[in-house]
Amino acid sequence: MSECCHCQTDNWEDLERGYRTMLPEDVLAFIDANREKEHSESMLIATLHMVQGHFGHLGPGHLEAVAQLMQVPLAKVTGVATFYHYFRLQPRGKYLINVCLGTACYVKGAEKVAQKLTEELGIRFGETSKDGIFSLESTRCVGTCGLAPVVMIGDEVHGPLTPNQVPNLLETYLARAAEDLVGASTPEQK
Amino acid sequence: MSLPVRDFYRSMADRVGQTLAERGLDDKILIQVGSATCEHAAGSQTVEEEFARHIRASGRKDIVIHRTGCTGRCSREPIVGIHVPGLIPVKYERVNRDLVHRIFTEHIQNSTPVVKHILDHDGETLPEREFLFCEGARCQRSGPSLRDRFSALLEARGIEPHRVRVGAASCFGACGISGGEPATFVLARPEKVLYRLSSDEDLVALVEGHVLAGQVVERLKAKEEPIALEFLERYGDVSFFNRQSRIALRNAGVVDPESLDEYIGCDGFKALTDVLARRDPEWVINELTKARLRGRGGGGFTTGAKWALARKQADTTRFIICNGDEGDPGAFMDRSMLESDPFNIVEGMIIGGFSIGAQKGFFYIRAEYPLAIKRIQHAIDVCRANGLLGQNIMGSGFDFDMEIRLGAGAFVCGEETALIRSIEGERGQPKVRPPYPTDRGLWGHPTCINNVETFANISAILRYSGDWYARIGTEKSGGTKVFALAGKVKHTGLVEVPLGTTLSRVVNDIGGGVSGGKKLKAIQTGGPAGGFIPAAMQDMEVDFEPLQKAGSIMGSGGMIVLSEDDCMVDIAKFYMAFSQEESCGKCTPCREGTTRILEILERITQGKGEPEDLDKLHRLSRLCQRTSLCGLGRAAPNPVLSSLKHFREEFLAHIHDKHCPAKKCVALIRYEINAEKCIGCTICARNCPVECITGARKEAHVIDQEACVKCGNCFDVCKFAAIDRV
């Protein structure tokens, strides 16, 4: 759990200061802007979207900070975060692979593509590869049924895919991840 | 007396007219590139960049790129249209980097189109002119015979058919717009002139005046302006499109979805002007009732009646919600409309807000559609900046604003009470109805929830009258419906046809039939809440009631084509697995019912089915249907019940003979090598993931059935059809 659970104080100002350090600026600004508005608690899902957008997942500390700062019970925040499929409670890899298992993809052989992905990555659905680059998940229809079967990697949709194309597709992302690594380390070398 | 709203519109339209004239697109060569999620996935962004590079390199100022939404011709994307002033627009399919280069150098710079890559075109040359005859598929006009006589006339004058093409379109929807007798309408391209023909003399006048003399025959020009004129002008020659009747999708692939000016240029916000100037919500509700517009989200509740219900509430704090939580796997029309014509949806919603007396509107869009969210947000911002949203809209004194709320991947949130809970920031679990949302909805106030497609039709109905819209559909429901055609069909994409069109016309005539020359087995409509229509019933008219009678539903309009290769038990299991996973868990019949039904189906597909399973399935399904709390649970057994009804023998084959007739269920098939056909090329052995195929080179191979995991790799790679699936 978060460090704030062990705070030695029940002074709200101290607590608030602690929770504020756990969320990024734009989320804090969003929560502050909504506080005075009517039905501000209805912005919970939007807030969680922002937090996940920043961290890639919703950790226990994030949920607690959101609950405290929005003044919504933690039970409700957790309830919402676990109810909706879109929210992830575990950290995920650099690239999220979403295999579409909608009807159109299913009848066009999405299962074989899914099978190939699990083989190539050596992980099951819901898991992240050891190098932390890929997470594998399934989704129900990304609305590009004309290209079925499709796989979504990050924000990019790929299709129609055959199992044989899977290794090459993964290679391009591995290369991209490697490039990013090089790109990230060059400034340091300078 | 001048009215502030009309003045507001006039000055806005004048300003837009000026801006558009300054852009001078009519005199330039337009390169039209689609931009929507599916187009992007197919590579349209690269194509656009590549064209931009070519334009820069050529240094020409008379060539511009025009970005539009998507036309719904998914399997051929990216689609690129080349519009040269005075010539018929040419569309290319599956454009890639190389083709961009060829199109630019050969077509644009040297005026020789790359004929081989033109969308749905199989000829050597392109016609100079084209005449599209309205066949009045719905009204049985004299279209076909007039068209034949027109072709004969052309032939008699020695005009070759490849120079002047004569085509047919399903229905322009032009009849009766401005009163007068019905007639046959003909669209002449590239002049974009609509003629109204009633006799043979008119045909002669058309040939002599328009074709031979090259002059527009003023006498025959129609006063009517069909709603999809711009669309037909661009795409009318492609049979996939001209067999449709586009109303909700009229601007898709025509306007730039991020340009308010272009939307206004296509008569956008004219309907809203009329509504606000009349100041009469009853008029709107009356027109919608006359139009027989029914909710396009699946329920089919009359939109006029729903708005009237919300309007008569005593509570004056009211809300209107656009349901864009398109969760049905296999349906993507809402995404396309939100991405390709966002202003139209916004306009429909403002009109809705005015009619029911709401102060605020919410777009509920699923988070899986980032581009749709971006475009709607842009449309809202632009409308607000231009006085079309916010305080005192168009100077009418009406205050109305809207915001977007994101879904988070819960199918059940498509159900209206669950959707309301989700907007309130709660878990999306449904409530007992009544009270209906129109009585007590969002935060306890009267709330109207309509589907994206319903809103897309509003402005069209109000501009062309409810009677006009009603005439397009059937006796019980007016207008058109958009279907998302996918699965084992040749042309996947969005198809908008009048209600009452036969399934066969949608799947075979427009969709091009089953892909790969296979036989049609069934058509699944309505997603996980729908059912299967067997091939034998494909001449059925598509409307809410007939579909329900056949054990399916209209739903949001997903249409999945299944071929002889698909196992109905397996597909029923697929849908049940979906419903089971998406069940919110609040009520027992749905939570437990779907789980148990799924267990039985799994057992059957694994060859462990028992004779009494069919009765059990039937009983459980009926129980789940009758006693579940919301639509999800009540409709979840539909795929099972309809497959039991129409394909019982397949279930029996799985249970009694332990045989899957479609050879799909892995547990019930095995692969064998035909020793006579096998030449021992070893390709199967090399592709086997578990190395269970043995045999020497140039000798027949054998599969070790014990070790085989039935992946089917060998079956797919064998070039000699030596592997049998039994």
Coordinates of N, CA, C and O in Angstrom, one line a residue, chain B residues 238-313:
Chain B
V238 N -20.3 3.4 -58.2 CA -19.9 2.1 -57.6 C -21.1 1.4 -57.1 O -21.9 2.0 -56.3
S239 N -21.3 0.2 -57.5 CA -22.6 -0.5 -57.2 C -22.8 -0.7 -55.7 O -23.9 -0.7 -55.2
F240 N -21.7 -0.9 -55.0 CA -21.8 -1.1 -53.6 C -22.5 0.1 -53.0 O -23.3 0.0 -52.0
F241 N -22.3 1.3 -53.5 CA -22.8 2.5 -53.0 C -24.2 2.9 -53.6 O -25.1 3.3 -52.9
N242 N -24.3 2.7 -54.9 CA -25.6 3.2 -55.5 C -26.7 2.3 -55.3 O -27.9 2.6 -55.6
R243 N -26.5 1.1 -54.7 CA -27.6 0.3 -54.3 C -28.0 0.6 -52.9 O -28.9 0.0 -52.3
Q244 N -27.4 1.5 -52.3 CA -27.8 2.0 -50.9 C -28.6 3.2 -51.0 O -28.7 3.9 -52.0
S245 N -29.3 3.6 -49.9 CA -30.0 4.9 -49.8 C -29.4 5.6 -48.6 O -29.7 5.2 -47.4
R246 N -28.6 6.5 -48.8 CA -27.9 7.1 -47.7 C -28.6 8.3 -47.1 O -28.8 9.3 -47.9
I247 N -28.9 8.3 -45.9 CA -29.5 9.4 -45.2 C -28.6 9.7 -44.0 O -28.0 10.8 -43.9
A248 N -28.6 8.7 -43.1 CA -27.8 8.9 -41.9 C -26.3 9.1 -42.2 O -25.5 9.8 -41.6
L249 N -25.9 8.4 -43.3 CA -24.5 8.4 -43.7 C -24.2 9.3 -44.9 O -23.2 9.1 -45.5
R250 N -25.1 10.2 -45.1 CA -25.0 11.0 -46.4 C -23.7 11.8 -46.5 O -23.2 12.0 -47.6
N251 N -23.2 12.2 -45.4 CA -22.0 13.1 -45.4 C -20.7 12.3 -45.2 O -19.6 12.9 -45.2
A252 N -20.8 11.0 -44.9 CA -19.6 10.2 -44.6 C -18.8 10.0 -45.9 O -19.3 9.5 -46.9
G253 N -17.6 10.5 -45.9 CA -16.8 10.4 -47.1 C -17.0 11.6 -48.0 O -16.5 11.6 -49.1
V254 N -17.8 12.5 -47.6 CA -18.0 13.7 -48.4 C -17.4 15.0 -47.7 O -16.7 15.7 -48.4
V255 N -17.7 15.2 -46.5 CA -17.2 16.4 -45.8 C -16.0 16.1 -44.9 O -15.8 14.9 -44.6
D256 N -15.3 17.1 -44.7 CA -14.1 17.0 -43.7 C -14.8 17.0 -42.3 O -15.4 18.0 -42.0
P257 N -14.6 16.0 -41.6 CA -15.3 15.9 -40.3 C -14.8 17.0 -39.3 O -15.5 17.2 -38.3
E258 N -13.7 17.7 -39.6 CA -13.3 18.7 -38.6 C -13.6 20.1 -39.2 O -13.1 21.1 -38.7
S259 N -14.4 20.2 -40.2 CA -14.7 21.5 -40.8 C -16.2 21.8 -40.6 O -17.1 21.2 -41.3
L260 N -16.5 22.8 -39.8 CA -17.9 23.3 -39.6 C -18.4 23.9 -40.9 O -19.5 23.7 -41.3
D261 N -17.4 24.6 -41.6 CA -17.8 25.2 -42.8 C -18.3 24.2 -43.9 O -19.4 24.5 -44.5
E262 N -17.6 23.1 -44.0 CA -18.1 22.2 -45.0 C -19.4 21.5 -44.6 O -20.3 21.3 -45.5
Y263 N -19.6 21.3 -43.3 CA -20.9 20.8 -42.9 C -22.0 21.8 -43.2 O -23.1 21.4 -43.7
I264 N -21.8 23.1 -42.9 CA -22.8 24.1 -43.2 C -23.0 24.2 -44.7 O -24.1 24.4 -45.2
G265 N -21.9 24.0 -45.5 CA -22.0 24.0 -46.9 C -22.9 22.9 -47.5 O -23.5 23.0 -48.5
C266 N -23.1 21.8 -46.7 CA -24.0 20.7 -47.1 C -25.3 20.9 -46.3 O -25.9 19.9 -45.8
D267 N -25.7 22.1 -46.2 CA -27.0 22.4 -45.5 C -27.0 22.1 -44.0 O -28.1 21.9 -43.5
G268 N -25.9 22.0 -43.4 CA -25.9 21.7 -42.0 C -26.5 22.9 -41.2 O -26.4 24.0 -41.6
F269 N -27.1 22.5 -40.1 CA -27.7 23.5 -39.2 C -28.9 24.2 -39.8 O -29.5 25.1 -39.2
K270 N -29.4 23.8 -41.0 CA -30.6 24.4 -41.5 C -31.8 23.9 -40.7 O -32.7 24.6 -40.4
A271 N -31.7 22.6 -40.3 CA -32.9 22.0 -39.6 C -33.0 22.7 -38.2 O -34.0 23.1 -37.8
L272 N -31.8 22.9 -37.6 CA -31.8 23.5 -36.3 C -32.4 25.0 -36.4 O -33.1 25.4 -35.5
T273 N -32.0 25.7 -37.4 CA -32.5 27.0 -37.6 C -34.0 27.0 -37.7 O -34.7 27.8 -37.0
D274 N -34.5 26.1 -38.5 CA -36.0 25.9 -38.6 C -36.6 25.7 -37.2 O -37.6 26.3 -36.9
V275 N -36.0 24.8 -36.5 CA -36.6 24.4 -35.2 C -36.6 25.6 -34.3 O -37.6 25.9 -33.6
L276 N -35.5 26.3 -34.2 CA -35.4 27.4 -33.2 C -36.2 28.6 -33.7 O -36.8 29.3 -32.9
A277 N -36.4 28.8 -35.0 CA -37.2 29.9 -35.5 C -38.7 29.6 -35.2 O -39.4 30.6 -34.9
R278 N -39.1 28.4 -35.4 CA -40.5 28.1 -35.1 C -40.9 28.1 -33.7 O -42.0 28.3 -33.3
R279 N -39.9 27.8 -32.8 CA -40.1 27.8 -31.4 C -41.2 26.9 -31.0 O -42.0 27.2 -30.1
D280 N -41.3 25.7 -31.7 CA -42.4 24.9 -31.4 C -42.0 23.4 -31.3 O -41.9 22.7 -32.3
P281 N -41.7 23.0 -30.1 CA -41.2 21.6 -29.9 C -42.2 20.6 -30.4 O -41.9 19.5 -30.8
E282 N -43.5 20.9 -30.3 CA -44.6 20.0 -30.7 C -44.4 19.7 -32.2 O -44.7 18.5 -32.6
W283 N -44.0 20.7 -32.9 CA -43.8 20.4 -34.4 C -42.8 19.4 -34.6 O -43.0 18.5 -35.4
V284 N -41.7 19.5 -33.9 CA -40.6 18.5 -34.1 C -41.1 17.1 -33.7 O -40.9 16.2 -34.5
I285 N -41.7 17.0 -32.6 CA -42.2 15.7 -32.1 C -43.2 15.1 -33.1 O -43.2 13.9 -33.4
N286 N -44.1 16.0 -33.7 CA -45.1 15.6 -34.7 C -44.4 15.0 -35.9 O -44.8 14.0 -36.4
E287 N -43.4 15.8 -36.4 CA -42.7 15.3 -37.6 C -42.0 14.0 -37.4 O -42.1 13.1 -38.2
L288 N -41.4 13.8 -36.2 CA -40.7 12.5 -35.9 C -41.7 11.4 -35.8 O -41.5 10.3 -36.3
T289 N -42.9 11.7 -35.3 CA -43.9 10.7 -35.2 C -44.4 10.3 -36.5 O -44.6 9.1 -36.9
K290 N -44.6 11.3 -37.4 CA -45.1 11.1 -38.7 C -44.0 10.3 -39.5 O -44.4 9.4 -40.3
A291 N -42.8 10.6 -39.2 CA -41.7 9.9 -39.9 C -41.6 8.4 -39.5 O -40.9 7.6 -40.1
R292 N -42.3 8.0 -38.4 CA -42.2 6.7 -37.9 C -40.7 6.3 -37.6 O -40.3 5.2 -37.9
L293 N -40.0 7.2 -37.1 CA -38.6 7.0 -36.7 C -38.6 6.2 -35.4 O -39.2 6.6 -34.4
R294 N -37.9 5.0 -35.5 CA -37.8 4.2 -34.3 C -36.3 4.1 -33.8 O -35.4 4.1 -34.7
G295 N -36.1 4.0 -32.5 CA -34.8 4.0 -32.0 C -33.9 3.0 -32.7 O -34.1 1.8 -32.8
R296 N -32.7 3.5 -33.1 CA -31.8 2.7 -33.9 C -30.8 1.9 -33.0 O -30.0 1.3 -33.6
G297 N -31.0 2.1 -31.7 CA -30.1 1.3 -30.8 C -30.4 -0.1 -30.7 O -29.7 -0.9 -30.2
G298 N -31.7 -0.5 -31.1 CA -32.1 -1.8 -31.0 C -33.5 -2.0 -30.4 O -34.2 -2.9 -30.8
G299 N -33.9 -1.2 -29.5 CA -35.2 -1.3 -28.8 C -36.3 -1.0 -29.8 O -37.4 -1.6 -29.8
G300 N -36.1 -0.1 -30.7 CA -37.1 0.2 -31.7 C -38.3 1.0 -31.1 O -39.3 1.0 -31.7
F301 N -38.1 1.7 -30.0 CA -39.1 2.5 -29.4 C -39.3 3.8 -30.3 O -38.3 4.4 -30.7
T302 N -40.5 4.2 -30.5 CA -40.7 5.4 -31.4 C -40.1 6.6 -30.8 O -40.4 7.0 -29.7
T303 N -39.2 7.3 -31.5 CA -38.5 8.4 -31.0 C -39.4 9.6 -30.6 O -39.3 10.2 -29.6
G304 N -40.4 9.8 -31.5 CA -41.3 10.9 -31.2 C -42.0 10.7 -29.9 O -42.2 11.6 -29.1
A305 N -42.5 9.5 -29.6 CA -43.2 9.2 -28.4 C -42.3 9.3 -27.2 O -42.7 9.9 -26.1
K306 N -41.0 8.9 -27.3 CA -40.1 9.0 -26.2 C -39.8 10.5 -25.9 O -39.9 10.9 -24.7
W307 N -39.7 11.3 -26.9 CA -39.4 12.8 -26.6 C -40.7 13.4 -26.0 O -40.6 14.3 -25.1
A308 N -41.8 13.0 -26.5 CA -43.1 13.5 -25.9 C -43.2 13.2 -24.5 O -43.6 14.0 -23.6
L309 N -42.8 11.9 -24.1 CA -42.9 11.5 -22.7 C -42.0 12.4 -21.8 O -42.4 12.8 -20.7
A310 N -40.8 12.6 -22.3 CA -39.9 13.4 -21.5 C -40.4 14.8 -21.4 O -40.2 15.5 -20.3
R311 N -41.0 15.3 -22.4 CA -41.4 16.7 -22.5 C -42.5 17.0 -21.5 O -42.6 18.1 -20.9
K312 N -43.4 16.0 -21.3 CA -44.6 16.3 -20.5 C -44.3 16.2 -19.0 O -45.2 16.4 -18.2
Q313 N -43.1 15.9 -18.6 CA -42.8 15.8 -17.1 C -42.9 17.1 -16.4 O -42.6 18.1 -17.0

